[in-house]
mmCIF file of C-alpha atoms and ligand atoms in Angstrom:
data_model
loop_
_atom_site.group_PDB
_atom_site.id
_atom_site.type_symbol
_atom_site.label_atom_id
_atom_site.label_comp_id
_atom_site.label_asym_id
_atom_site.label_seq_id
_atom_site.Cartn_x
_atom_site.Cartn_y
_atom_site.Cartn_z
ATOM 1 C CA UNK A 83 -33.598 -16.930 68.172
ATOM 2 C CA UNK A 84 -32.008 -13.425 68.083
ATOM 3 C CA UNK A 85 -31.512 -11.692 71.294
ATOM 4 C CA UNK A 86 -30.652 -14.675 73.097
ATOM 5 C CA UNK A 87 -27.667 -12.894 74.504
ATOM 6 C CA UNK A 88 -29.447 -9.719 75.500
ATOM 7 C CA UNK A 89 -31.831 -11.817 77.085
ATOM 8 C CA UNK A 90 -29.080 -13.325 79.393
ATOM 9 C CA UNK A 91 -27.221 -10.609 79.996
ATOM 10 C CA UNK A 92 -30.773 -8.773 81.095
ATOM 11 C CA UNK A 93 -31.586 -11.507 83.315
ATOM 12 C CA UNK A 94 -28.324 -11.331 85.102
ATOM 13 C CA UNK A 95 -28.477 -7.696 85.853
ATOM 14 C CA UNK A 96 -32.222 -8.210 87.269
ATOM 15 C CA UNK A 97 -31.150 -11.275 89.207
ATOM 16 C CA UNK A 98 -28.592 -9.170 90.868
ATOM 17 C CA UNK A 99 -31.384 -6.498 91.391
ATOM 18 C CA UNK A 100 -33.945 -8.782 92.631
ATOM 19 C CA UNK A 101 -31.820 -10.781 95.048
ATOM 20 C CA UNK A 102 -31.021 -8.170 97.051
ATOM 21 C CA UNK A 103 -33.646 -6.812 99.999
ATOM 22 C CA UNK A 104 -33.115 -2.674 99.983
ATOM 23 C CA UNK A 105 -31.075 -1.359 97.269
ATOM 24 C CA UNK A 106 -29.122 1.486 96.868
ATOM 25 C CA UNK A 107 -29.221 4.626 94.523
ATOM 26 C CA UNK A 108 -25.534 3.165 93.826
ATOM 27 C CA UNK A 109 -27.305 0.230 92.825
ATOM 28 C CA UNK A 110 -29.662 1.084 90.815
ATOM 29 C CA UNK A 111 -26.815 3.323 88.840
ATOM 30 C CA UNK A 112 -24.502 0.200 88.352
ATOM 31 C CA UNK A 113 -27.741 -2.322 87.116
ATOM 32 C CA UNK A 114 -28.125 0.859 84.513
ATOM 33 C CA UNK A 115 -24.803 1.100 83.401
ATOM 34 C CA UNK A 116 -25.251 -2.811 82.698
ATOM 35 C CA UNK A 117 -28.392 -2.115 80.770
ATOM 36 C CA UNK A 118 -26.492 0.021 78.186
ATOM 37 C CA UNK A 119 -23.672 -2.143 77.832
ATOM 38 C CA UNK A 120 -25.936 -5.368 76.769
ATOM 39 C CA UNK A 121 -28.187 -3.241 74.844
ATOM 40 C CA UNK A 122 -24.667 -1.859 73.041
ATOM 41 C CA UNK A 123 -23.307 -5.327 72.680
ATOM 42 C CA UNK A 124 -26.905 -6.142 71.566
ATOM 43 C CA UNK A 125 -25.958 -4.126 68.242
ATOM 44 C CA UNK A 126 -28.915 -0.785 69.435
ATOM 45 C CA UNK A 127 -27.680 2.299 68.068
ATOM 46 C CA UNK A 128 -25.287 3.939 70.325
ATOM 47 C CA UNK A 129 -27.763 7.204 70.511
ATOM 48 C CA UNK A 130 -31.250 5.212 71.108
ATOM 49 C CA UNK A 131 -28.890 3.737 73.607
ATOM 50 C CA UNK A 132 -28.428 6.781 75.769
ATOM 51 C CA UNK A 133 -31.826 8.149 75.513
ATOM 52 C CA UNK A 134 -33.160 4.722 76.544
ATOM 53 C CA UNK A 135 -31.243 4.944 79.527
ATOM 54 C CA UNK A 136 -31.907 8.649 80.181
ATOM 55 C CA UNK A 137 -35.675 7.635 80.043
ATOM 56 C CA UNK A 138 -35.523 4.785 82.406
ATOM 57 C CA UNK A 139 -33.567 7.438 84.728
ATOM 58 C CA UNK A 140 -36.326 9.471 84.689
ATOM 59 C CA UNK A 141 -38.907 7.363 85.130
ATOM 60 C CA UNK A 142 -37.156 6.028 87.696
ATOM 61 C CA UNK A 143 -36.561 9.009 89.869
ATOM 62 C CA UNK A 144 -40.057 10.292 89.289
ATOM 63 C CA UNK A 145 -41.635 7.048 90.816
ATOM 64 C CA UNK A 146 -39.407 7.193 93.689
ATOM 65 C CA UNK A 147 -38.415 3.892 93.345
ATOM 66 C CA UNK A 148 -36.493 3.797 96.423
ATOM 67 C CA UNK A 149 -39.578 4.313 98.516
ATOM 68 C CA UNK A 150 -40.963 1.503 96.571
ATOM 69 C CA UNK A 151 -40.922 -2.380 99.178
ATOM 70 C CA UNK A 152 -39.526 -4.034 95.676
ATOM 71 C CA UNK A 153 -37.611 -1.559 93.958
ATOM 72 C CA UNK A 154 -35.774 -4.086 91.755
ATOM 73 C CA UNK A 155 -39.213 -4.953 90.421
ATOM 74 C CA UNK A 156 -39.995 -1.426 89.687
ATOM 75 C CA UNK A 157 -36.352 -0.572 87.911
ATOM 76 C CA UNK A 158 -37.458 -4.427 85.748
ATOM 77 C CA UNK A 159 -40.641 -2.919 84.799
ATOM 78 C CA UNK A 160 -39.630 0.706 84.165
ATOM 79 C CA UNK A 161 -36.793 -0.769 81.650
ATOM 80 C CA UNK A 162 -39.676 -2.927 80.491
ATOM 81 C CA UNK A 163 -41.871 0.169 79.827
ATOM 82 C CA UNK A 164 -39.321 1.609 78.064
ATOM 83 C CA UNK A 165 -38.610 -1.636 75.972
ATOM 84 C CA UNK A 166 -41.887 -1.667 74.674
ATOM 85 C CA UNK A 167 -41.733 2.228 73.984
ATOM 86 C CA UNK A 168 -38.840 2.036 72.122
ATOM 87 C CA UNK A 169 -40.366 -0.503 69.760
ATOM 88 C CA UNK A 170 -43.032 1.650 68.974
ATOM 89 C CA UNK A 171 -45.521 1.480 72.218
ATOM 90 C CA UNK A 172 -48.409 -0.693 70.772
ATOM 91 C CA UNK A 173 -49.271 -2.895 67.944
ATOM 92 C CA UNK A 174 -49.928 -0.905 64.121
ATOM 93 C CA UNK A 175 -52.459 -2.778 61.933
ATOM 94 C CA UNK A 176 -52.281 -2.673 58.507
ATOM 95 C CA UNK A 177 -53.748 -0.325 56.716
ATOM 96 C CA UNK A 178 -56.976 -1.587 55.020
ATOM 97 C CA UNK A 179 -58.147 0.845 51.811
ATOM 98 C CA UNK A 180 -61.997 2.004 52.241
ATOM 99 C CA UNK A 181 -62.637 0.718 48.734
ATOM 100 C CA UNK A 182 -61.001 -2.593 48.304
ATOM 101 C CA UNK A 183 -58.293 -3.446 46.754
ATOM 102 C CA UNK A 184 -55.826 -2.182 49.807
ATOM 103 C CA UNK A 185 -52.237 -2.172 48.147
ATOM 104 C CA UNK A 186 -49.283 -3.314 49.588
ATOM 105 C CA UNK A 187 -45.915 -2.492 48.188
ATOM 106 C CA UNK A 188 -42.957 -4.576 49.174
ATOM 107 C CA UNK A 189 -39.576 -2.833 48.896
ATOM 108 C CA UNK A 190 -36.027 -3.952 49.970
ATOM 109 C CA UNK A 191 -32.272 -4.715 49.601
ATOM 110 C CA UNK A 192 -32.021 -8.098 47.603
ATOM 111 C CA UNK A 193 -32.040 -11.182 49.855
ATOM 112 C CA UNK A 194 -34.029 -9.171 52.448
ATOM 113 C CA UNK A 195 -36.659 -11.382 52.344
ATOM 114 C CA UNK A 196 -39.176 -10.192 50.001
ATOM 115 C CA UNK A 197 -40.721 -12.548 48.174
ATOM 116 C CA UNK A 198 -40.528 -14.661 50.907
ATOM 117 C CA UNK A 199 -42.883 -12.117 52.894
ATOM 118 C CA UNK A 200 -45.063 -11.135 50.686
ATOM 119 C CA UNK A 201 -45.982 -14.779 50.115
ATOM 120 C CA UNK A 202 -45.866 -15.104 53.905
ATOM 121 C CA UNK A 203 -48.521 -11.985 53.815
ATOM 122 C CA UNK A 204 -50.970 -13.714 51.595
ATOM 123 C CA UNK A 205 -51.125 -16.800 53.231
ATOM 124 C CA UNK A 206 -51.986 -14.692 56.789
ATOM 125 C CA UNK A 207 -54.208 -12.500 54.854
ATOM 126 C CA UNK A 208 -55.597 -15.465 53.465
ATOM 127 C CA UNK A 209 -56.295 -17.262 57.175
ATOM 128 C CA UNK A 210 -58.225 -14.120 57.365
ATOM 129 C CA UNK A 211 -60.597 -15.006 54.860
ATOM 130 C CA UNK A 212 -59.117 -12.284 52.615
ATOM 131 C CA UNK A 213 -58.656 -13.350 48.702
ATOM 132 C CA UNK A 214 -55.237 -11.634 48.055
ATOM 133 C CA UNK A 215 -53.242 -10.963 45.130
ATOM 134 C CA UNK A 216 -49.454 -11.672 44.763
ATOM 135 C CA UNK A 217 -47.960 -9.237 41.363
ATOM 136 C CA UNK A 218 -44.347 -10.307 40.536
ATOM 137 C CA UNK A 219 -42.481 -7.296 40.194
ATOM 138 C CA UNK A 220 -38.979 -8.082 40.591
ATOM 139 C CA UNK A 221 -37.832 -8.348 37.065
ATOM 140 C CA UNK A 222 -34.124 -7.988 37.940
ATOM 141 C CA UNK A 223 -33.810 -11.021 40.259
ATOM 142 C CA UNK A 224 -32.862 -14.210 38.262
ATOM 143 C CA UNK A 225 -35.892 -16.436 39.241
ATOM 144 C CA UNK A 226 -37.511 -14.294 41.140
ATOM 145 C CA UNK A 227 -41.039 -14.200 39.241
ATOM 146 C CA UNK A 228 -40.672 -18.277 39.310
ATOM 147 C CA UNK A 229 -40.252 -18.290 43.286
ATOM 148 C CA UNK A 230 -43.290 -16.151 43.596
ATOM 149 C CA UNK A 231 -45.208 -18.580 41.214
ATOM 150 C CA UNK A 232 -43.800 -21.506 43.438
ATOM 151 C CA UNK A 233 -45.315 -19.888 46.314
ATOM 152 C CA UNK A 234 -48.613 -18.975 45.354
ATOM 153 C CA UNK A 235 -49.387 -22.314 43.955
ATOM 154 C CA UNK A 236 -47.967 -24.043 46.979
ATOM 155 C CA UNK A 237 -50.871 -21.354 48.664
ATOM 156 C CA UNK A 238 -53.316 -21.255 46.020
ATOM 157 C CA UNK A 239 -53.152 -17.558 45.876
ATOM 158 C CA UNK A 240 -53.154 -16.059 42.410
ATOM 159 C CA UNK A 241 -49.851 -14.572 41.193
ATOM 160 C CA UNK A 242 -50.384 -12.012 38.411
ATOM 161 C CA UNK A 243 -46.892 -11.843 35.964
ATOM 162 C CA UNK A 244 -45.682 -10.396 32.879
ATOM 163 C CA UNK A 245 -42.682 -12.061 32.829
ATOM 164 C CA UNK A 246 -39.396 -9.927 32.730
ATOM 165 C CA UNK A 247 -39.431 -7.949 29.473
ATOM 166 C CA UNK A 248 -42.096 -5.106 30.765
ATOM 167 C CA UNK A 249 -41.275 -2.503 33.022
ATOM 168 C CA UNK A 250 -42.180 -2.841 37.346
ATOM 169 C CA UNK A 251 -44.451 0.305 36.420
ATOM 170 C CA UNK A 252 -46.480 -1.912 33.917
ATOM 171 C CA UNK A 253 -46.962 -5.139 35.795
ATOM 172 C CA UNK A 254 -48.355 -3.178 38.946
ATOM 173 C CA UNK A 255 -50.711 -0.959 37.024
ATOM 174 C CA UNK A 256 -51.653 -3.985 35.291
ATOM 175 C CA UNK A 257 -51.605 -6.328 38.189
ATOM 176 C CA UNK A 258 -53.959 -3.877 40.196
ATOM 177 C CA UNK A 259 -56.677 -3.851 36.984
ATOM 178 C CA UNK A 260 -56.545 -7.633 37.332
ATOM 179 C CA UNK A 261 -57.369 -7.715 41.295
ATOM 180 C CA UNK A 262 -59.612 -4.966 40.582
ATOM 181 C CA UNK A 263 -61.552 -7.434 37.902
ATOM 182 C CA UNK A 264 -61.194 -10.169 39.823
ATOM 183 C CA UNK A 265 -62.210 -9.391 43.097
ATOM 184 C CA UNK A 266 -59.092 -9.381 45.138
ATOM 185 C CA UNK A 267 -59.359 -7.382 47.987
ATOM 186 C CA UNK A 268 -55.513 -7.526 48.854
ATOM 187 C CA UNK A 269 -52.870 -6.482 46.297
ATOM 188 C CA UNK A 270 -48.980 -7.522 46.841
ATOM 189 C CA UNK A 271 -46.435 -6.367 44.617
ATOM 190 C CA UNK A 272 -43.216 -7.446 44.980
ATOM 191 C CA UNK A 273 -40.719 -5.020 43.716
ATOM 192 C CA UNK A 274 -37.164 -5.732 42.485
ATOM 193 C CA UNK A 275 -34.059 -4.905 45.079
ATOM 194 C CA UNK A 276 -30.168 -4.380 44.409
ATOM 195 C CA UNK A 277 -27.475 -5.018 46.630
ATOM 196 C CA UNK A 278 -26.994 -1.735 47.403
ATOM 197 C CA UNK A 279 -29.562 1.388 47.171
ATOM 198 C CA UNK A 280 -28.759 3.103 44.084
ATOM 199 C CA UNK A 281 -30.583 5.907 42.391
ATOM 200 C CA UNK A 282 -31.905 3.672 39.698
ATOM 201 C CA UNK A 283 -33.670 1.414 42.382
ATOM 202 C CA UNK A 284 -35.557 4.712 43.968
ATOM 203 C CA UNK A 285 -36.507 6.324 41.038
ATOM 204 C CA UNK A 286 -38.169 2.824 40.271
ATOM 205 C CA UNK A 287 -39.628 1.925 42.919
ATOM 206 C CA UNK A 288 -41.223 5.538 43.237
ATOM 207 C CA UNK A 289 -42.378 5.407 39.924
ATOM 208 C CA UNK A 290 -43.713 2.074 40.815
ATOM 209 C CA UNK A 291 -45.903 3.541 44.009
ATOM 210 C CA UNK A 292 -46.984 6.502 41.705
ATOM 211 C CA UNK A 293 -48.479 4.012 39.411
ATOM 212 C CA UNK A 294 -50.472 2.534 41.956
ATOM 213 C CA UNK A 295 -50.624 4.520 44.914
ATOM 214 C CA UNK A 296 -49.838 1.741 48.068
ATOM 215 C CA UNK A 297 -52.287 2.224 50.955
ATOM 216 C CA UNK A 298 -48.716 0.254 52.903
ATOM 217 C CA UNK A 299 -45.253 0.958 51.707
ATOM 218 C CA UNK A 300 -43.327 -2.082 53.716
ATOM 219 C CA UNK A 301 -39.995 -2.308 54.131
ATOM 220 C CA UNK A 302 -38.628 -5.253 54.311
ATOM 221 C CA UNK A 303 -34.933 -5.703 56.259
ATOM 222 C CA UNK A 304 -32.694 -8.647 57.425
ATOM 223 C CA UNK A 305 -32.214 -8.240 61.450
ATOM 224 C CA UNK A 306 -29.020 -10.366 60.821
ATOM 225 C CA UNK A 307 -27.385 -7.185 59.290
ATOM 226 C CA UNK A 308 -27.549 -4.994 62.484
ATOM 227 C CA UNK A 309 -27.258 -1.458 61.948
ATOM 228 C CA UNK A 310 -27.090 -1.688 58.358
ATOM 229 C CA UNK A 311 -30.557 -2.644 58.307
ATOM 230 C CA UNK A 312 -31.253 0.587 59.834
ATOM 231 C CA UNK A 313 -29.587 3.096 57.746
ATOM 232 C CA UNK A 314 -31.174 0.755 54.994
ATOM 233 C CA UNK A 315 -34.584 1.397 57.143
ATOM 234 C CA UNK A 316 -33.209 5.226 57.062
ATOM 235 C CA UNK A 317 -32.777 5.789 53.123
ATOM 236 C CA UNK A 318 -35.777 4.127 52.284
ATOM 237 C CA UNK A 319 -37.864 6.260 54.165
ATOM 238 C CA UNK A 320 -36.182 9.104 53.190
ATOM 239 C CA UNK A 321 -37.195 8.288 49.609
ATOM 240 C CA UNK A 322 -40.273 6.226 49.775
ATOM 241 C CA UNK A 323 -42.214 7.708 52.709
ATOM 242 C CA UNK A 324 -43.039 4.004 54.392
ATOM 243 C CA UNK A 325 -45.650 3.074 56.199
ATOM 244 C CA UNK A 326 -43.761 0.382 57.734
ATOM 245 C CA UNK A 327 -41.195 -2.427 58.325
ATOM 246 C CA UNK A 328 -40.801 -5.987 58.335
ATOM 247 C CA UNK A 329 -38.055 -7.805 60.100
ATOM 248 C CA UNK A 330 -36.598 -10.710 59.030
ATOM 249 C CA UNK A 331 -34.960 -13.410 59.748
ATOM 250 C CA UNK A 332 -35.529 -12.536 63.349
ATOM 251 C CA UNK A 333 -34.734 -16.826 63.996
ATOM 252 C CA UNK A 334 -30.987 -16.040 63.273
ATOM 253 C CA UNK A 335 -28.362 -16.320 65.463
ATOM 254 C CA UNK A 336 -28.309 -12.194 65.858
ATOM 255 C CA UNK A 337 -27.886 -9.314 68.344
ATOM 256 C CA UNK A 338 -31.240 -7.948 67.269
ATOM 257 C CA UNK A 339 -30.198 -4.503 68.061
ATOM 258 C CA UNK A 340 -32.139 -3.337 64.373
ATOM 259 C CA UNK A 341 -35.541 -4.639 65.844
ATOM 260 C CA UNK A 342 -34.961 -2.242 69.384
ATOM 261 C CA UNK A 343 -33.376 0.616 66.912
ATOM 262 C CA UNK A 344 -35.451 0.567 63.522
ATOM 263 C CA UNK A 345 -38.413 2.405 64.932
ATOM 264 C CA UNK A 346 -36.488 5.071 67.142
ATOM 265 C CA UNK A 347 -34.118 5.781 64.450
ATOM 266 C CA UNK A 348 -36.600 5.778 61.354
ATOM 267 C CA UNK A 349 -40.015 6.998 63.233
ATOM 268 C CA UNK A 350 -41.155 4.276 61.286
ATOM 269 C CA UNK A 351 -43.600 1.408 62.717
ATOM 270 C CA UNK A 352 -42.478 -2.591 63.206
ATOM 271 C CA UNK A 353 -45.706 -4.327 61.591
ATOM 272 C CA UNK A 354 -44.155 -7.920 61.048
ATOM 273 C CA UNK A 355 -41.753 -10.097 61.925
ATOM 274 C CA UNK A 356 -40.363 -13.122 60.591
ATOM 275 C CA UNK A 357 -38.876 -15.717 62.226
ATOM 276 C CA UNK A 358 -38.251 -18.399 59.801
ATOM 277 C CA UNK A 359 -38.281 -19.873 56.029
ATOM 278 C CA UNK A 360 -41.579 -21.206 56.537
ATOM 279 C CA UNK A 361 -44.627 -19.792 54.749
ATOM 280 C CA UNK A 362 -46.168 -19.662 58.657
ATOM 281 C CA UNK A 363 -43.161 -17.861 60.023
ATOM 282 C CA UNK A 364 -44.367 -14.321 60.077
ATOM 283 C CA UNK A 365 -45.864 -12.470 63.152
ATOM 284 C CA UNK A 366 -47.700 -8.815 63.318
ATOM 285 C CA UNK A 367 -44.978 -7.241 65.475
ATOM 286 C CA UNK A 368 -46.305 -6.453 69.513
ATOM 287 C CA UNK A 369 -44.031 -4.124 71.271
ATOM 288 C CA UNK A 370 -45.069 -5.544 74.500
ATOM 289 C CA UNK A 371 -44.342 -9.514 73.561
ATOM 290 C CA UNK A 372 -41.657 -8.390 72.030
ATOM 291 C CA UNK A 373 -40.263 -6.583 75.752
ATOM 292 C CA UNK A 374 -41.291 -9.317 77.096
ATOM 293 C CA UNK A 375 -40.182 -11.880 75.884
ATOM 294 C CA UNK A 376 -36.440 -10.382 75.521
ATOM 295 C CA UNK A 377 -36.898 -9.475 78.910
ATOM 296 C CA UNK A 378 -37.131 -13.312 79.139
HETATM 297 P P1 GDP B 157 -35.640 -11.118 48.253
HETATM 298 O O1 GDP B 157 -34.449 -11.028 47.357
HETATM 299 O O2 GDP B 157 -35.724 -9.926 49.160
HETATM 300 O O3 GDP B 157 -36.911 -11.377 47.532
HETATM 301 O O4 GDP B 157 -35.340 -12.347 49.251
HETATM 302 P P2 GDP B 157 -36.001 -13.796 49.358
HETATM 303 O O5 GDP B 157 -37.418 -13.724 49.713
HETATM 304 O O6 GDP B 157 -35.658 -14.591 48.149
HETATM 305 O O7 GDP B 157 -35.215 -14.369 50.613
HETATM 306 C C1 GDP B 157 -33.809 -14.544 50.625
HETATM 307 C C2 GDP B 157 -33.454 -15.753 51.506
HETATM 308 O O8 GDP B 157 -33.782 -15.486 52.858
HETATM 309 C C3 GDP B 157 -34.233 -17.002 51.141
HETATM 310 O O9 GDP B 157 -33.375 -18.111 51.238
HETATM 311 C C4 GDP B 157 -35.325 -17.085 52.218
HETATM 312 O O10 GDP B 157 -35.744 -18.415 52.457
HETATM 313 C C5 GDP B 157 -34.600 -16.510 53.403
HETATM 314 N N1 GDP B 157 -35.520 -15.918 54.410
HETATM 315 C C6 GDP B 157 -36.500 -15.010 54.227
HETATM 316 N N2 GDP B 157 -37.100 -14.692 55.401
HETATM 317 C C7 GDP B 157 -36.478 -15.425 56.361
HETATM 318 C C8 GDP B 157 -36.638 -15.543 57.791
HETATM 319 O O11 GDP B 157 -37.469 -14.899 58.438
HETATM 320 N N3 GDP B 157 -35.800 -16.404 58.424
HETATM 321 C C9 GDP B 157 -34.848 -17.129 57.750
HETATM 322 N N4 GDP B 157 -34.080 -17.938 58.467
HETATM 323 N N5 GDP B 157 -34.671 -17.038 56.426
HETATM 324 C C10 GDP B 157 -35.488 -16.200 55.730
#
């Protein structure tokens, strides 16, 4: 599980905090300054860094937490606060169109994760007694349309394809018409990725959400690659105006510094995260579990 190191090195500067009776301001400084180191070995962008810690300073000194019986406590749930703040405050839903279908476009580096998700997605909006559609979009990707087939009949969730001759524009317009016939209240499209972000992937993939005008623009980015995964987060918005961002691969051995940075750096909301291959592995993304629980 990522932040398993943060999460130790946390725990050993609140330990220290905790154990002792009255605490100093010197303290309180020097449990700080440990903060910012594990949250920069953590991989968190060395700027969200220091106004993370110039928040928890101010919170601090405007609760007077030396006054406070347990000040350790109070520094633990100030940085906690924070945490949860920095990830974005509270939980964002998913958009949901007035007049069904509500369209969600899947964009991303290759190997991201995205056809993994957006079968991931259907099966949760499935659960929900929702009757989604999956459109393969990813022409580029050798095999790609045949995973997302895989996957829907392993789900029994409809995948509409065109196989790889016809453009990304034309299977969404057309894949929308068909969920649009056929009752589907949810529309995925799966779009193709590179390895890098190149012009020719934008232009596509913004011709793609002109043809069918996505009530969610998701991003979808590996947490194993760190900061790249947030100037990834940081180009695609620029371009593609997102409405959000899934994290992957959040089971990995990583730092998990993109999950704490993503949001501050991009503006741009955590809905999901994954933490695993498995068609079950994906979570709507709570700032406050997720505090918590790297809080430990
Ligand atoms: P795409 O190119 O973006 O469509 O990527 P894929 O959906 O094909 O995923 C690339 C690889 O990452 C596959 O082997 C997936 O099984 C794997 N993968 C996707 N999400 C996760 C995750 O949350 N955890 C782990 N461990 N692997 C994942």
């Amino acid at each position: 599980m990522a932040f398993e190191g943060l999460t130790g090195r946390l725990q050993g500067v609140f330990d220290k905090l905790r154990g002792k009776g009255k605490l100093t301001e010197e303290d309180v400084s020097e449990a700080l300054r440990e903060v910012r180191l594990a949250l920069l070995e953590a991989d968190v962008n060395f700027k969200v860094v220091k106004d993370f810690i110039a928040k928890v300073k101010e919170r601090a000194v405007g609760q007077d937490v030396m006054k406070s019986f347990t000040p350790g406590m109070v520094v633990i749930d100030i940085v906690n606060k924070e945490l949860t703040d920095l990830m974005g405050g509270t939980h964002t839903k998913l958009a949901k169109a007035n007049k069904p279908p509500t369209v969600i476009m899947m964009v991303g580096l290759q190997g991201a994760g995205k056809t993994t998700t957006s079968g991931k997605l259907a099966k949760m909006l499935q659960k929900q007694n929702h009757k989604p559609l999956l459109v393969a979009g990813d022409i580029y990707r050798p095999a790609a349309i045949k995973q997302l087939q895989v996957l829907g009949e392993q789900l029994k969730v409809p995948v509409f394809s065109m196989g790889d001759q016809v453009s990304p524009v034309e299977i969404a317009k057309n894949g929308l018409q068909f969920a649009k016939d056929n009752n589907n209240d949810y529309v995925i499209v799966d779009t193709a990725g590179r390895l890098h972000i190149d012009e020719t992937l934008m232009d596509e993939l913004k011709n793609v959400r002109e043809a069918v005008g996505p009530h969610e623009t998701l991003l979808v980015v590996d947490a194993m690659t760190g900061q790249d995964a947030v100037n990834v987060a940081e180009s695609f918005h620029k371009q593609l105006e997102l409405t959000g961002v899934v994290l992957t691969k959040l089971d990995g051995d990583t730092r998990g510094g993109a999950a704490l940075s993503v949001k501050a750096v991009t503006g741009c909301p955590i809905k999901f995260a994954a933490m695993g291959e498995k068609m079950d592995a994906l979570e709507p993304f709570y700032p406050e579990r997720m505090a918590s629980r790297i809080l430990g």
